[in-house]
Coordinates of C-alpha atoms in Angstrom, one line a residue:
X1 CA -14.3 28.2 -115.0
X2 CA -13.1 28.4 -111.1
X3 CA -13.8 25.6 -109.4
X4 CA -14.4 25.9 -105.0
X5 CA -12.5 24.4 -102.7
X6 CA -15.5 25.5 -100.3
X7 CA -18.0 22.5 -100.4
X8 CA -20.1 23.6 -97.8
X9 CA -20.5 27.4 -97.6
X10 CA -23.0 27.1 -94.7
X11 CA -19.7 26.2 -92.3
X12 CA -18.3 29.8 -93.0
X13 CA -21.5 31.9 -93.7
X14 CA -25.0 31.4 -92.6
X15 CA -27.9 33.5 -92.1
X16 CA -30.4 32.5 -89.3
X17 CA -34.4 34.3 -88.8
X18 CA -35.9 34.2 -85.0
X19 CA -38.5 35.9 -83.5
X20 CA -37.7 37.6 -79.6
X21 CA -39.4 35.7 -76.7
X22 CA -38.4 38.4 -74.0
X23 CA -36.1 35.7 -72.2
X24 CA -32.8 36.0 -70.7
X25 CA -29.7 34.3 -72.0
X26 CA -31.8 32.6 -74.7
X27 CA -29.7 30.7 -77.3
X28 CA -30.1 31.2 -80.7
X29 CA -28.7 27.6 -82.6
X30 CA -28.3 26.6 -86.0
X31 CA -25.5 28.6 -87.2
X32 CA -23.4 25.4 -87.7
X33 CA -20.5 27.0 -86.6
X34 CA -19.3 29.5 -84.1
X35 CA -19.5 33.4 -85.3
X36 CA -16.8 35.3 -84.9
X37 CA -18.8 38.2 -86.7
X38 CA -22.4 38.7 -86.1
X39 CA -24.6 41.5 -87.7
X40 CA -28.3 41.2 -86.5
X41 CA -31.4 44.0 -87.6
X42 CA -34.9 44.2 -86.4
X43 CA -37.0 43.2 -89.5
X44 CA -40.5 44.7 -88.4
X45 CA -39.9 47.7 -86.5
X46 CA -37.1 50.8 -87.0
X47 CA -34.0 49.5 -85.0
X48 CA -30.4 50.0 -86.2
X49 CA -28.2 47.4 -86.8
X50 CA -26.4 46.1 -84.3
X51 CA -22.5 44.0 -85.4
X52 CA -20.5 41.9 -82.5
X53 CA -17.5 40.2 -83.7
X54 CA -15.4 37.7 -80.7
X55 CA -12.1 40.2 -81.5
X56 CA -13.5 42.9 -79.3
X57 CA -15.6 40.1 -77.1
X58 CA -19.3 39.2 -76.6
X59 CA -21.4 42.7 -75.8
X60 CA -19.4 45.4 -77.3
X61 CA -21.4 46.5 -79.9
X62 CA -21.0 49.0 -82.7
X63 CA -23.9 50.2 -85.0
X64 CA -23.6 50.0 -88.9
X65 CA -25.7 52.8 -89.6
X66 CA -24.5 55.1 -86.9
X67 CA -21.3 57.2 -86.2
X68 CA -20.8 56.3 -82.6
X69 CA -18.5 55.0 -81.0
X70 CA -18.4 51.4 -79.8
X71 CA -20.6 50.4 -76.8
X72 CA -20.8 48.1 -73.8
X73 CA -24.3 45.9 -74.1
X74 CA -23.3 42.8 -72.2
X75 CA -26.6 42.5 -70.8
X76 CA -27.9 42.4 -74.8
X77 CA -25.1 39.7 -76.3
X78 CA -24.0 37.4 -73.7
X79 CA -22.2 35.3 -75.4
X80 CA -20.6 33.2 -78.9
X81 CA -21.2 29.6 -78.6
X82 CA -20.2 26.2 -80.3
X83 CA -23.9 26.7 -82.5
X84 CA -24.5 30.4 -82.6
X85 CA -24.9 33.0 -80.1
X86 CA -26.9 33.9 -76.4
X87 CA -28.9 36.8 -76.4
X88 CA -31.3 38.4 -73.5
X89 CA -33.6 41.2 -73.7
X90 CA -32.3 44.7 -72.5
X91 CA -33.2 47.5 -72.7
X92 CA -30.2 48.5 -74.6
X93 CA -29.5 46.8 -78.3
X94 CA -33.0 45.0 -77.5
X95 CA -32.2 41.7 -79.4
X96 CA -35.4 39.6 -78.2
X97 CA -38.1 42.2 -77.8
X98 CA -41.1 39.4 -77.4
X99 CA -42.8 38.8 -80.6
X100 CA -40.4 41.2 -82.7
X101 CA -38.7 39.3 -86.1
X102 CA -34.8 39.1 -86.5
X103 CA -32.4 38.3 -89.1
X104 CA -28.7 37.5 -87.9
X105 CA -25.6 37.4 -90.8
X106 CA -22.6 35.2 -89.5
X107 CA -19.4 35.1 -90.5
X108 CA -16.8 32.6 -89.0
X109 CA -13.1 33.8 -88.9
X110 CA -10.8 32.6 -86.9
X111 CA -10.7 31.1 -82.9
X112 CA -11.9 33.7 -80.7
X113 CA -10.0 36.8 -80.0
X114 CA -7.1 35.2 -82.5
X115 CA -3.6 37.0 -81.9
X116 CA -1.0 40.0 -82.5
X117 CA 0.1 40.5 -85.9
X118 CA 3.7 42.1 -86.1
X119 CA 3.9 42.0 -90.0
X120 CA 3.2 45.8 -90.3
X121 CA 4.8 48.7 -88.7
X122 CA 1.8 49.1 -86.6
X123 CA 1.1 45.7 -84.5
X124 CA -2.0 44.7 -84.4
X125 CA -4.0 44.0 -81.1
X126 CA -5.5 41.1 -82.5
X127 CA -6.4 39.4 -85.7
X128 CA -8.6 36.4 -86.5
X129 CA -8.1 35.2 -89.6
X130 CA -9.5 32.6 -91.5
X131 CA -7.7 32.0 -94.5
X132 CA -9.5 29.3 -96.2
X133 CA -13.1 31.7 -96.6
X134 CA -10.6 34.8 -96.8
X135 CA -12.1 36.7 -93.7
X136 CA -9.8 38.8 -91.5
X137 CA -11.0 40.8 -88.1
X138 CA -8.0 43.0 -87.1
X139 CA -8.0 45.0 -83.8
X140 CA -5.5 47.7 -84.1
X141 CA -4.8 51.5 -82.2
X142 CA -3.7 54.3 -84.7
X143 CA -0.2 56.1 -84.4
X144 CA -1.1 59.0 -86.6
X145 CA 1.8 58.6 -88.6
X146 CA 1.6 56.8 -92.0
X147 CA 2.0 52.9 -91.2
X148 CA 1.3 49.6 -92.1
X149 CA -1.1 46.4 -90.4
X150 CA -0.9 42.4 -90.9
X151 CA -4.3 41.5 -92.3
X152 CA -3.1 37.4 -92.3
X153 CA -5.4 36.5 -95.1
X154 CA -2.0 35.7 -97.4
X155 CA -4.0 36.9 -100.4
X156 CA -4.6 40.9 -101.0
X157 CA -7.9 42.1 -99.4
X158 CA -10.8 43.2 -102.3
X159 CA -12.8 44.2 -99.6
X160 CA -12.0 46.5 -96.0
X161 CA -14.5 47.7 -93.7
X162 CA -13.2 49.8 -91.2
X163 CA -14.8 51.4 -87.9
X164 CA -12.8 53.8 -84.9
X165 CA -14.0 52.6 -81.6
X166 CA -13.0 54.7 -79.3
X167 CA -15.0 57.7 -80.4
X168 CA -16.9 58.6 -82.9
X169 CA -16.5 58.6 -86.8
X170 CA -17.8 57.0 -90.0
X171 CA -17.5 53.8 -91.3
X172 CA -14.8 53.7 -94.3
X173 CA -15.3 50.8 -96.7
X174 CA -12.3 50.2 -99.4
X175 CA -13.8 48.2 -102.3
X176 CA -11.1 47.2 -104.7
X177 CA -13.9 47.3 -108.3
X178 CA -14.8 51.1 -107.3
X179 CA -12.1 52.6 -109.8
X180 CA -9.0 52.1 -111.4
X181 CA -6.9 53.8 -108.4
X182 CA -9.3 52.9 -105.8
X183 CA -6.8 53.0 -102.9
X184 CA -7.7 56.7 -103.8
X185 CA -11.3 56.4 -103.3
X186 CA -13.6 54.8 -100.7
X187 CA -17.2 54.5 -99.2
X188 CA -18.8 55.3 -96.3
X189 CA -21.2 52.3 -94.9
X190 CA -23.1 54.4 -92.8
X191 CA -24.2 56.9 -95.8
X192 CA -25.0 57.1 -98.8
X193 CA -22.5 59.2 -100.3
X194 CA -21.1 58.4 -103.7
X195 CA -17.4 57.5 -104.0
X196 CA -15.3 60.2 -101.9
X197 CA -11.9 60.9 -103.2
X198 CA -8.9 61.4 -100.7
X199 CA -5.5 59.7 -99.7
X200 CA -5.5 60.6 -96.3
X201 CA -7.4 57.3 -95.7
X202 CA -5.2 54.1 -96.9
X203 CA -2.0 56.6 -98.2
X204 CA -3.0 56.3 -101.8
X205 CA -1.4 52.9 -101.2
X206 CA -3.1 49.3 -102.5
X207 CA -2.9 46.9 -99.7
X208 CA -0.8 43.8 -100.2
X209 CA -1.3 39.8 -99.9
X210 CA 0.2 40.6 -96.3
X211 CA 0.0 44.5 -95.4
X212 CA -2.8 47.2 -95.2
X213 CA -1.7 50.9 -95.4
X214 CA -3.3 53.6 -93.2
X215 CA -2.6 57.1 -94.1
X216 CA -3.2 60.1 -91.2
X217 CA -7.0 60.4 -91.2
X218 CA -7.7 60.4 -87.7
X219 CA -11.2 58.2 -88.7
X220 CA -8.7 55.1 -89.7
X221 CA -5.2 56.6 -87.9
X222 CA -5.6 58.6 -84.8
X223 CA -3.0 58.5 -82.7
X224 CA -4.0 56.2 -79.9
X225 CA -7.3 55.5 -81.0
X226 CA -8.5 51.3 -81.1
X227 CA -10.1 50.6 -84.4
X228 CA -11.9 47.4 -85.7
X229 CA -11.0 46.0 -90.0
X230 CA -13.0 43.4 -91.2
X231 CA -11.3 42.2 -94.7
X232 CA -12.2 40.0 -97.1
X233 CA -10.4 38.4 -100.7
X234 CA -12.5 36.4 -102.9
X235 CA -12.6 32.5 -102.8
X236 CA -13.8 31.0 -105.6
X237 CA -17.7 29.6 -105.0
X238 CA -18.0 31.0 -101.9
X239 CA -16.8 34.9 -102.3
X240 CA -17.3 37.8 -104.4
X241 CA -16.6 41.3 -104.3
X242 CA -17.1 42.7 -107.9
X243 CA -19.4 45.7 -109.6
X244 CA -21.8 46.0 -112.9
X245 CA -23.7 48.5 -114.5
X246 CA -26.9 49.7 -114.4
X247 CA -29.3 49.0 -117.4
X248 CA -32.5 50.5 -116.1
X249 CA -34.6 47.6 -117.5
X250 CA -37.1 45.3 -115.4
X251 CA -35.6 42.4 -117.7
X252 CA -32.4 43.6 -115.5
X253 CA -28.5 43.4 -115.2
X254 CA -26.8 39.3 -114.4
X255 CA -24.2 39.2 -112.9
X256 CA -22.2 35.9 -113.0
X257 CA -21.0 35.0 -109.9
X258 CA -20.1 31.6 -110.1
X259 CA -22.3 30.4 -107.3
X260 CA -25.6 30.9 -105.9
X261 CA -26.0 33.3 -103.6
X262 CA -27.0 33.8 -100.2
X263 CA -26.6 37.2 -99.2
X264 CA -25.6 40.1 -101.7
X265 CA -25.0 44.1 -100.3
X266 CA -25.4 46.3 -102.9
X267 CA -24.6 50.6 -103.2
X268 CA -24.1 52.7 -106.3
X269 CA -21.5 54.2 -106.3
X270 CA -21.7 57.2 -109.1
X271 CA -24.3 59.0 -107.1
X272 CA -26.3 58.9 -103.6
X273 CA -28.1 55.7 -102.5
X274 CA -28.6 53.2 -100.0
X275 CA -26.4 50.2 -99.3
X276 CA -29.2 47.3 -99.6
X277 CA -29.3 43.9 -98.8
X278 CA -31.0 41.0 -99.8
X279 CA -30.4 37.3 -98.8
X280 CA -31.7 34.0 -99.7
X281 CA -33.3 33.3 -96.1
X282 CA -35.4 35.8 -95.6
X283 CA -36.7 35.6 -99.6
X284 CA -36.3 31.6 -99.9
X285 CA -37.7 31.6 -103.7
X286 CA -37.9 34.3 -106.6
X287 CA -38.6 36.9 -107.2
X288 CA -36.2 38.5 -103.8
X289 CA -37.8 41.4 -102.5
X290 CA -37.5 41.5 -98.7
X291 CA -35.2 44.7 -98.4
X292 CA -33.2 46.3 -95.6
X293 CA -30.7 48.7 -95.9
X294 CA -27.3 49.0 -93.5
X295 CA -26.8 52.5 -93.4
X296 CA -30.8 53.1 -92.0
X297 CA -32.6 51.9 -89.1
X298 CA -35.4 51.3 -91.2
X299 CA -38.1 47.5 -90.7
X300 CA -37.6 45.6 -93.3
X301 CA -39.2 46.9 -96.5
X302 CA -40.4 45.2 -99.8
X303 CA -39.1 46.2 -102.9
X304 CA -38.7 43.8 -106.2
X305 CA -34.6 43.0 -106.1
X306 CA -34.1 40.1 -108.3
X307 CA -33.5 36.6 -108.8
X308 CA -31.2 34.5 -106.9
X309 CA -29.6 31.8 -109.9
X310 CA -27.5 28.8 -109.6
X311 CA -24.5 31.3 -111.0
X312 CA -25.4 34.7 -109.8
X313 CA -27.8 37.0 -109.5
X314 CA -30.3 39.0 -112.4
X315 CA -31.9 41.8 -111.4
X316 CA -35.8 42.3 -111.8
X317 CA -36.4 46.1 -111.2
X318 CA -35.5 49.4 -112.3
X319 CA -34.7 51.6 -108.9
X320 CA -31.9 53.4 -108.3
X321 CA -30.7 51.9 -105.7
X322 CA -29.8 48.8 -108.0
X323 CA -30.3 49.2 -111.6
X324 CA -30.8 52.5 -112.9
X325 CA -29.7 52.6 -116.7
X326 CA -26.1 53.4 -116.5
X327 CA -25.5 53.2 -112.9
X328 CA -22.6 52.6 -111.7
X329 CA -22.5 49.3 -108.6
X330 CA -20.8 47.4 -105.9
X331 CA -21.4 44.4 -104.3
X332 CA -20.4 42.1 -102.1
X333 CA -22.0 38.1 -102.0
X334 CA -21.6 35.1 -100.5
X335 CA -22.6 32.1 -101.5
X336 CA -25.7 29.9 -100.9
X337 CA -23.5 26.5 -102.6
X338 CA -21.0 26.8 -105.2
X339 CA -21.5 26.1 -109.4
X340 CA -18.9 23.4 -109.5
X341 CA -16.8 21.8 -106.5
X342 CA -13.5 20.7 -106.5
X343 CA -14.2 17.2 -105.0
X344 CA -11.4 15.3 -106.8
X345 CA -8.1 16.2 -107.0
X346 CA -8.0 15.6 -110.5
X347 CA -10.0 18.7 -110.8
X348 CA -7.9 22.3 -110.6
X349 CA -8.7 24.9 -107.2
X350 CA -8.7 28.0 -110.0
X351 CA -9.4 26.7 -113.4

């Protein structure tokens, strides 16, 4: 059994629910920490999702289900503070349309924008790392040559989502549980495309405890173009970035996780389907069914998902999305408190 050195995972992920008032520079408190990454969604009316990380500062804004490039929506997200995040209605992003429902997922990396890495044979613009929940933002501009970037995190990444910025392209998502070469392979966040297979994304190359390798694509590597990498390595209790199969049964799939969750992203990966997304906020007891997908605009839906367990997750239906018999699955989860703490030091980090 792994034990967590992460106590408290609300200091490093929360999830917060608020409903818009209309005002201007309204602060939204309670994170208990200060995002560095913030992805909100409309829950009862179609709105893409809108993700703000302090890298590329308060109001530029890039859209998970969309191709676009980044935009400018200062007058949307004002600002990240000590407990959260400001917010005013515009027209724009509209992030507090009066009497519409919210959910915000927050992430804390490192201080703001963070710093150059110069580990790779591409320097980063910045990256804001925090090493103790294994969460990297990198800000980097593309050569179009093959090259290498710093990711900081001092442990090899199981997880990369990547986005160009400066015009437009698809998201590219590197999962490390896809396949048995699955530098070879990736995903596309804002479809639902199975598992594409090309090298011209990350060289054919598995990133390092240190490095990640881009190969020519000009989606991850155009020459000259700025591009945003949130990565992510497991800690134990806190993190996990694994996959399962599919049994097709309403007495469904477990999947051990080795602490309870708070928020699980799920995709198939054998075939077409959504990228869905439950978390324990928004479906505070069993059975979760409170829906939303990242690659649609779509409100907030309700579909059976499963149950959220002191040790993982068990799901309770038999769509495709999640659990069709011999289905092939991602996921990514973060925890709601870890199975077993390392409080002592008596008692091993990774047992």
């Amino acid at each position: 059994m792994a034990y967590s050195t992460i106590t408290k995972p609300g200091l490093y992920f929360n999830t917060n629910l608020y409903t818009g008032n209309d005002a201007d520079n309204r602060g939204i408190t309670g994170i208990g920490f200060q995002p560095d990454w913030v992805w909100l969604k409309k829950r009862n009316a179609t709105a893409g999702g809108a993700i703000f990380d302090a890298v590329r500062g308060a109001g530029k804004v890039i859209y998970p289900s969309e191709t676009n490039a980044e935009g400018t929506e200062t007058a949307s997200f004002v600002s990240f503070d000590s407990d959260g995040y400001t917010i005013s209605q515009d027209a724009g992003v509209g992030l507090n349309v009066n009497n519409d429902t919210y959910v915000g997922w927050n992430w804390k990396a490192g201080t703001g924008q963070g710093s150059s890495n110069t580990d790779g044979s591409i320097n980063t613009t910045y990256t804001s790392v925090n090493t103790t929940a294994g969460f990297s933002i990198i800000k980097y501009t593309g050569t179009g040559s093959v090259g290498t970037i710093g990711h900081g995190l001092g442990a090899k990444p199981n997880v990369i989502i990547q986005k160009k910025l400066s015009g437009t392209a698809a998201w590219t998502v590197y999962h490390d549980k896809v396949d048995a070469n699955p530098s070879h392979k990736y995903l596309y966040l804002d479809k639902t495309d199975a598992l594409a297979d090309y090298t011209d994304h990350w060289n054919d190359t598995e990133p390092t405890s240190s490095l990640i390798t881009l190969g020519t694509d000009t989606a991850v590597n155009g020459s000259g173009a700025t591009n945003i990498i949130y990565a992510f390595t497991e800690k134990a209790g806190y993190s996990k970035f694994g996959k399962y199969t599919g049994n097709g049964n309403a007495d469904g799939t477990f999947v051990y996780l080795g602490f309870k969750p708070a928020w699980i992203m799920v995709k198939r990966t054998d075939a077409t389907q959504n990228w869905v997304i439950y978390d324990s906020t928004r479906d505070s007891f069993n059975v979760a069914d409170a829906r939303l997908r990242a690659n649609l605009s779509n409100a907030e839906g309700t579909q059976t998902g499963g149950d959220f367990l002191s040790n993982g997750f068990k799901l309770r239906d038999t769509n495709d999305d999640k659990n069709v018999s011999g289905g092939s699955y991602i996921y990514m989860a973060f925890a709601e408190e870890p199975l077993v703490a390392n409080v002592g030091s008596s008692i091993p980090a990774t047992a």
